[in-house]
Coordinates of C-alpha atoms in Angstrom, one line a residue:
X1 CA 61.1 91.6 50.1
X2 CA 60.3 95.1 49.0
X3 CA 63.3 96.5 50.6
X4 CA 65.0 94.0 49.1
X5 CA 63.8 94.8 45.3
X6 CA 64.8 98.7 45.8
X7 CA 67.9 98.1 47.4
X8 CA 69.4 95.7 44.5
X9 CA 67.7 98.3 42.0
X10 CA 69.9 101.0 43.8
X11 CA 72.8 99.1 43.9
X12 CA 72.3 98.6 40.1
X13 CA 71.6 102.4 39.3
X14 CA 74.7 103.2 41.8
X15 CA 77.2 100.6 40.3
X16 CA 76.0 102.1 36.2
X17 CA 76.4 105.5 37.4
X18 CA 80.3 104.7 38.8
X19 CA 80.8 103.1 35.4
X20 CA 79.4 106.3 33.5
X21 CA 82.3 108.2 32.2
X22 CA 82.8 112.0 30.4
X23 CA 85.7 112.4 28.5
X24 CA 86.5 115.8 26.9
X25 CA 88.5 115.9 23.9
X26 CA 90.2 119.1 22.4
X27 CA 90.7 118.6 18.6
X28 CA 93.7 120.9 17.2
X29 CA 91.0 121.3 14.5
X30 CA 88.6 120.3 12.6
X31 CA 89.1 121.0 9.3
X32 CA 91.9 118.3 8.3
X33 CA 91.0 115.4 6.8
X34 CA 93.4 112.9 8.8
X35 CA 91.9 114.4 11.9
X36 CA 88.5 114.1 11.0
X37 CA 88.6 110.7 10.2
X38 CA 90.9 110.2 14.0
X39 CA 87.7 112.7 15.4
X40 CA 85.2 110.1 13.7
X41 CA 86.7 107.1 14.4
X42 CA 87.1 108.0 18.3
X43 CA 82.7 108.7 18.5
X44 CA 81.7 106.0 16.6
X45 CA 83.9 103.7 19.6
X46 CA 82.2 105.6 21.6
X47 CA 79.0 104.9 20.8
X48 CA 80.2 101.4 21.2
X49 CA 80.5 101.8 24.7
X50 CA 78.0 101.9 27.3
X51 CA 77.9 104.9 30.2
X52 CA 80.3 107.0 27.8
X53 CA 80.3 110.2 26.7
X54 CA 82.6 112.6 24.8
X55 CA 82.8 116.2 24.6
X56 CA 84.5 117.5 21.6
X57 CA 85.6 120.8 20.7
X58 CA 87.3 122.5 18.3
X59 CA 91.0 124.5 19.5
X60 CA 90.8 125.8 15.7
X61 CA 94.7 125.8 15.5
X62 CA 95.1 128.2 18.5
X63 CA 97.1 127.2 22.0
X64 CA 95.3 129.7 24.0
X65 CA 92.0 128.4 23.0
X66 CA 93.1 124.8 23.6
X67 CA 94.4 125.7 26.9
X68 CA 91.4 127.5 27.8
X69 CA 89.1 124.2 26.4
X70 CA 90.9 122.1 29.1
X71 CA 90.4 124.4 31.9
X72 CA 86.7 124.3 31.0
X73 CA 86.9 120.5 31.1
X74 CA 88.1 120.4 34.5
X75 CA 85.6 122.8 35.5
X76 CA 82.9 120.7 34.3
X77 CA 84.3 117.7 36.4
X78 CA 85.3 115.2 32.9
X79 CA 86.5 112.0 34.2
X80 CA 89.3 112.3 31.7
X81 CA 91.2 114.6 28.6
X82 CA 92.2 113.5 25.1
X83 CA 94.2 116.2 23.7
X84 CA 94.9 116.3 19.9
X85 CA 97.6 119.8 20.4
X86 CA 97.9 122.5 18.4
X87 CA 101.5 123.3 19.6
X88 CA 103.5 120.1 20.4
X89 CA 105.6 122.8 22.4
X90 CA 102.9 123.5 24.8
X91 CA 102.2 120.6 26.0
X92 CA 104.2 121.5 29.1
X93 CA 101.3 123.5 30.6
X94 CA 98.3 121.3 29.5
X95 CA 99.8 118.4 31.6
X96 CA 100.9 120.6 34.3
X97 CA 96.9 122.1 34.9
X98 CA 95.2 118.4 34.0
X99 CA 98.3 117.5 36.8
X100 CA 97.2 119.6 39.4
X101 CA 93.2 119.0 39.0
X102 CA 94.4 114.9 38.9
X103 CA 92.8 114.1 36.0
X104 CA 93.4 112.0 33.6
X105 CA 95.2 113.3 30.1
X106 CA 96.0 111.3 26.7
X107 CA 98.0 113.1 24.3
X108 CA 96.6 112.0 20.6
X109 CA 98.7 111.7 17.2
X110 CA 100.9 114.6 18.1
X111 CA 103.8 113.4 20.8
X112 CA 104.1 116.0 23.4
X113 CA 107.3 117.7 23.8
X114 CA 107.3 116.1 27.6
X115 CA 106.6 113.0 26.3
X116 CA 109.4 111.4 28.8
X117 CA 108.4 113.4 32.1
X118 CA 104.6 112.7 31.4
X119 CA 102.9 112.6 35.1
X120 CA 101.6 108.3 36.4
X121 CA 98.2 109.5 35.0
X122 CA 99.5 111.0 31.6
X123 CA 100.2 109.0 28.2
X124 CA 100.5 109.3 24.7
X125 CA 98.7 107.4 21.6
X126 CA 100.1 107.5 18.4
X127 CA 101.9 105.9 15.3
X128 CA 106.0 105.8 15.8
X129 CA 106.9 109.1 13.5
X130 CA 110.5 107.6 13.2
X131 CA 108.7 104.6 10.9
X132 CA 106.3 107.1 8.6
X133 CA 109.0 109.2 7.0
X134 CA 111.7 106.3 6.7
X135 CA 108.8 104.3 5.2
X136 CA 108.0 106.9 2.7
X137 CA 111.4 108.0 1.8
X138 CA 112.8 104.7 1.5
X139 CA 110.1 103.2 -1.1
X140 CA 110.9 106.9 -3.2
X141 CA 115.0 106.1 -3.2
X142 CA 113.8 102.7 -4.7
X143 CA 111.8 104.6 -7.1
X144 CA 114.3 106.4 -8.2
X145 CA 117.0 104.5 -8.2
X146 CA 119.0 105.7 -5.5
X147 CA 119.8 109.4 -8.0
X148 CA 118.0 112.2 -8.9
X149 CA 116.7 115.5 -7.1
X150 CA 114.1 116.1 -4.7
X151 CA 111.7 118.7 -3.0
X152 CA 110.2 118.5 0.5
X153 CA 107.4 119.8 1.8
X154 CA 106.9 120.1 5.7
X155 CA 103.7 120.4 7.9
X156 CA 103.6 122.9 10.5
X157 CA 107.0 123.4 12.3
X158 CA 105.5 124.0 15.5
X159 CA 104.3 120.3 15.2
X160 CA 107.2 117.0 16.1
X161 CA 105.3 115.2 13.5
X162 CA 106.7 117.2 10.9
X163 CA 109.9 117.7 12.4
X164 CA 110.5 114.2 12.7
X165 CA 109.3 113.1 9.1
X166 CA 111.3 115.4 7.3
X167 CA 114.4 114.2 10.0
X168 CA 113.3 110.8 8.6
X169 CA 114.1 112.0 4.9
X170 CA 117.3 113.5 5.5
X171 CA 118.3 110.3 7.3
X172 CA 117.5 108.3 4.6
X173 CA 118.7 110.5 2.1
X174 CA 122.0 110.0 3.8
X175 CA 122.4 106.4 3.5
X176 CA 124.4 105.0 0.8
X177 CA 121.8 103.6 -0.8
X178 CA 119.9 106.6 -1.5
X179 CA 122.8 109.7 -0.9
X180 CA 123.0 110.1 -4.9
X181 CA 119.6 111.6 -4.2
X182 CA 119.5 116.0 -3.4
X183 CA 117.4 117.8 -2.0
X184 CA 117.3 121.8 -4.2
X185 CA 114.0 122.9 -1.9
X186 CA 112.2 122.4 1.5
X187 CA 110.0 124.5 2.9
X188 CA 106.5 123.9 5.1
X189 CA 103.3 124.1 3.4
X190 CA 101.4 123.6 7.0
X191 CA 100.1 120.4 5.8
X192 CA 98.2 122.0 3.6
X193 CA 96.2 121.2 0.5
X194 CA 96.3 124.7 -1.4
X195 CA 99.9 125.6 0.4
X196 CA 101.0 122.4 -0.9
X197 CA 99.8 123.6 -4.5
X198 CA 100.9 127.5 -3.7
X199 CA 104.8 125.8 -2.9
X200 CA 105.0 124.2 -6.0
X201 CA 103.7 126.6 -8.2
X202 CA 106.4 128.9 -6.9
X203 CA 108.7 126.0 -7.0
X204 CA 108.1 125.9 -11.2
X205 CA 108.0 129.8 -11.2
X206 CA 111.4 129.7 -10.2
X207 CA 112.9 127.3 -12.8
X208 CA 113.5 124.4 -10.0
X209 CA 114.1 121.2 -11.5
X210 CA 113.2 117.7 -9.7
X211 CA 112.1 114.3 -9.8
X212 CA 110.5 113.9 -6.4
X213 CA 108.1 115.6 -4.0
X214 CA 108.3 114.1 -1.1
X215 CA 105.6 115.8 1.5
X216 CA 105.0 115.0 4.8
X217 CA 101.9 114.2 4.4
X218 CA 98.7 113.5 1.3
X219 CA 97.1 117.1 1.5
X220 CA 100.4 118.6 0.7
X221 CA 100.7 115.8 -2.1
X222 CA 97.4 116.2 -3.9
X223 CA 98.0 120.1 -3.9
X224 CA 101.4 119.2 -6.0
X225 CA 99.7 117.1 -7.8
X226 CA 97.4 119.7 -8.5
X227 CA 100.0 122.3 -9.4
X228 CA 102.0 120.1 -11.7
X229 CA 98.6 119.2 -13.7
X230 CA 97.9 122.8 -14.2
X231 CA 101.5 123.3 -15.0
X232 CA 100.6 120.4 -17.6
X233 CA 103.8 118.7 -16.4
X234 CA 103.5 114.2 -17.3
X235 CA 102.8 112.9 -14.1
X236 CA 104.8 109.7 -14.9
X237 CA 108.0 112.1 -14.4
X238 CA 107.9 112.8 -11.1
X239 CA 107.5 110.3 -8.2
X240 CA 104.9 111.7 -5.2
X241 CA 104.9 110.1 -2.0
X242 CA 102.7 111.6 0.7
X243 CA 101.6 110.0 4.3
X244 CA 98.2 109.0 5.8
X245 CA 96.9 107.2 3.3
X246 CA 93.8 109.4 3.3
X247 CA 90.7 108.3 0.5
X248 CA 91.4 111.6 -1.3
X249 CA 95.1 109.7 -1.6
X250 CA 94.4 106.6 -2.6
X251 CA 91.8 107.8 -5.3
X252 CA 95.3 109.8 -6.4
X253 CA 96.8 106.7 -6.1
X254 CA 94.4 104.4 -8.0
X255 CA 94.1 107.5 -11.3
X256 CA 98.6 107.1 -11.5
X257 CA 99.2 110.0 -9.6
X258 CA 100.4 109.4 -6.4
X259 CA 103.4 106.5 -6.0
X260 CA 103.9 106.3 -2.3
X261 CA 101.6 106.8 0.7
X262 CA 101.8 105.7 4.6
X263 CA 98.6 104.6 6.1
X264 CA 98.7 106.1 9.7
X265 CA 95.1 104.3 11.2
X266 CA 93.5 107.6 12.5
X267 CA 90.5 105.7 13.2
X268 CA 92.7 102.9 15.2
X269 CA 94.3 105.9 17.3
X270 CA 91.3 107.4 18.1
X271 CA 90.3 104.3 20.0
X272 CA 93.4 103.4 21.4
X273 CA 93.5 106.9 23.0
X274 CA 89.8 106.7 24.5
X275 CA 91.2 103.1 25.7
X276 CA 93.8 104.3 27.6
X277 CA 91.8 107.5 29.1
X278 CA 89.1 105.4 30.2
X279 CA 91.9 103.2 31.8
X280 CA 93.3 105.7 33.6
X281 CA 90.1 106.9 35.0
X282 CA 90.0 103.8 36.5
X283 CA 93.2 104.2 38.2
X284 CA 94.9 101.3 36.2
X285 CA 98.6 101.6 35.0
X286 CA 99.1 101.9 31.0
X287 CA 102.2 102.2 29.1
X288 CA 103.1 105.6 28.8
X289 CA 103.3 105.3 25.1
X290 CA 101.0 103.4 22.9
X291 CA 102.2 102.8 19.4
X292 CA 99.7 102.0 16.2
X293 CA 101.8 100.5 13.5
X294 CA 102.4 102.0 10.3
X295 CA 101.6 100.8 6.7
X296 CA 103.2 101.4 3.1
X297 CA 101.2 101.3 0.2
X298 CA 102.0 101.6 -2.9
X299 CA 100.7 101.2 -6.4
X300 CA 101.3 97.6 -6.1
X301 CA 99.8 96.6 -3.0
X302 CA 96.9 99.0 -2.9
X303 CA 94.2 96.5 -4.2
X304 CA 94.9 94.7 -1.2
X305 CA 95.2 97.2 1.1
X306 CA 91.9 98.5 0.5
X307 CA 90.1 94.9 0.3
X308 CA 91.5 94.7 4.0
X309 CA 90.7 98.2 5.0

């Protein structure tokens, strides 16, 4: 009978230990807002879960470091990677050494430029960037009328993101409904805050007149925002539209300065990407990419929004 005891407390000790999991996560970096709350949301569904445990570091917007974080994971025998890259571009090489030590790698928020020669064991978790931009863009065109003149502001150009939400504008922009509308000035404030507020500033310096800001995302729209105010431009002239739907937004929203946002659910992809790593850890087959819907909000809808959110 004693035998019996320590052997079924062994097996239980053996069968939590092969349920145990260490994931290591490399955050393109810390300081952003959107990825905070994507950083946040993926520990606190953590905590949620028993036997697992997440080790998150900081790339602090530099590939080599990155690269270097995910060697160190291997080294220290994770049971799988969540990468947040810094460079969309070099995502080639991550996959290629998480490949070779087979084990397993998500791709967060950011779709890696391999994205369709991903390895069995590879995947991607995200919101579909062809939705966020069209969403934005088209609710603007409404606001306007279909006429008028518009700047963009891009994020980083080494990230698809912001190459495919300012392909979303233009696309838009082209449509009949909305082709009356021009764009006089685009340039990448790095998703930025203070280079969103730096751009415009310049923008004003130099005489340019418009009726939009359309950013690709809500830091670079509250530092608009913020450079319009102390230009002591009337808010109610220009139409803002930004993408995130991050709190700092929607308190822009809710004081009549912002008009459009996208809610991208960081929180929801940070879950959905420990999901599927701790899936493939297992060894079971996933789709190779995981989409989290995207949501408008406006003005008009943003009382509801929140009471939901």
């Amino acid at each position: 009978m004693k035998k019996l005891i320590i052997g079924a407390a062994l097996a239980v000790m053996m069968s939590t230990a092969a349920q145990a999991e260490t994931v290591g996560v490399s955050m393109a970096k810390f300081d952003d807002n959107f990825l905070t709350v994507l950083r946040n949301g993926m520990q606190d569904y953590a905590k949620t879960l028993d036997g697992v445990t997440l080790q998150v570091e900081d790339a602090q917007n530099d590939v080599a470091k990155q690269q270097s974080q995910i060697q160190n994971f291997i080294a220290a025998g994770v049971d799988a990677i969540i990468v947040n890259p810094v460079d969309t571009d070099a995502t080639a090489a991550l996959s290629k050494i998480a490949a070779e030590a087979k084990i397993p790698l998500v791709y967060v928020n950011r779709e890696p430029v391999n994205i369709d020669t991903l390895p069995d064991s590879q995947a991607f978790v995200a919101s579909n960037e062809a939705d966020s931009g069209t969403l934005q863009t088209k609710e603007i065109c409404k606001l306007l009328g279909g006429k008028g003149k518009a700047v963009v502001m891009m994020g980083e150009l080494s990230n698809q993101a912001a190459r495919m939400r300012t392909k979303d504008v233009h696309d838009v922009l082209a449509t009949d409904e909305c082709k009356g509308i021009e764009i006089v000035e685009e340039q990448t404030a790095n998703w930025s805050r203070t280079e969103g507020s730096d751009l415009l500033t310049n923008w004003l310096s130099a005489g340019t007149e418009f009726d939009a800001v359309i950013a690709n995302n809500d830091e670079m729209a509250i530092g608009a925002i913020q450079a319009l105010k102390a230009a002591g431009k009337p808010m109610d002239k220009v139409v803002i539209g930004g993408i995130d739907a991050t709190q700092d937004a929607l308190a822009a929203m809710a004081a009549g300065d912002l008009d459009v946002t996208v809610f991208q659910n960081a929180a929801g992809q940070g879950k959905g990407s420990l999901d599927a790593a701790l899936k493939l850890a297992k060894g079971e087959k996933i789709e190779k990419k995981v989409y989290v819907p995207f949501e408008l909000v406006t003005p008009a809808n943003l009382k509801d929004y929140q009471a939901k959110n």
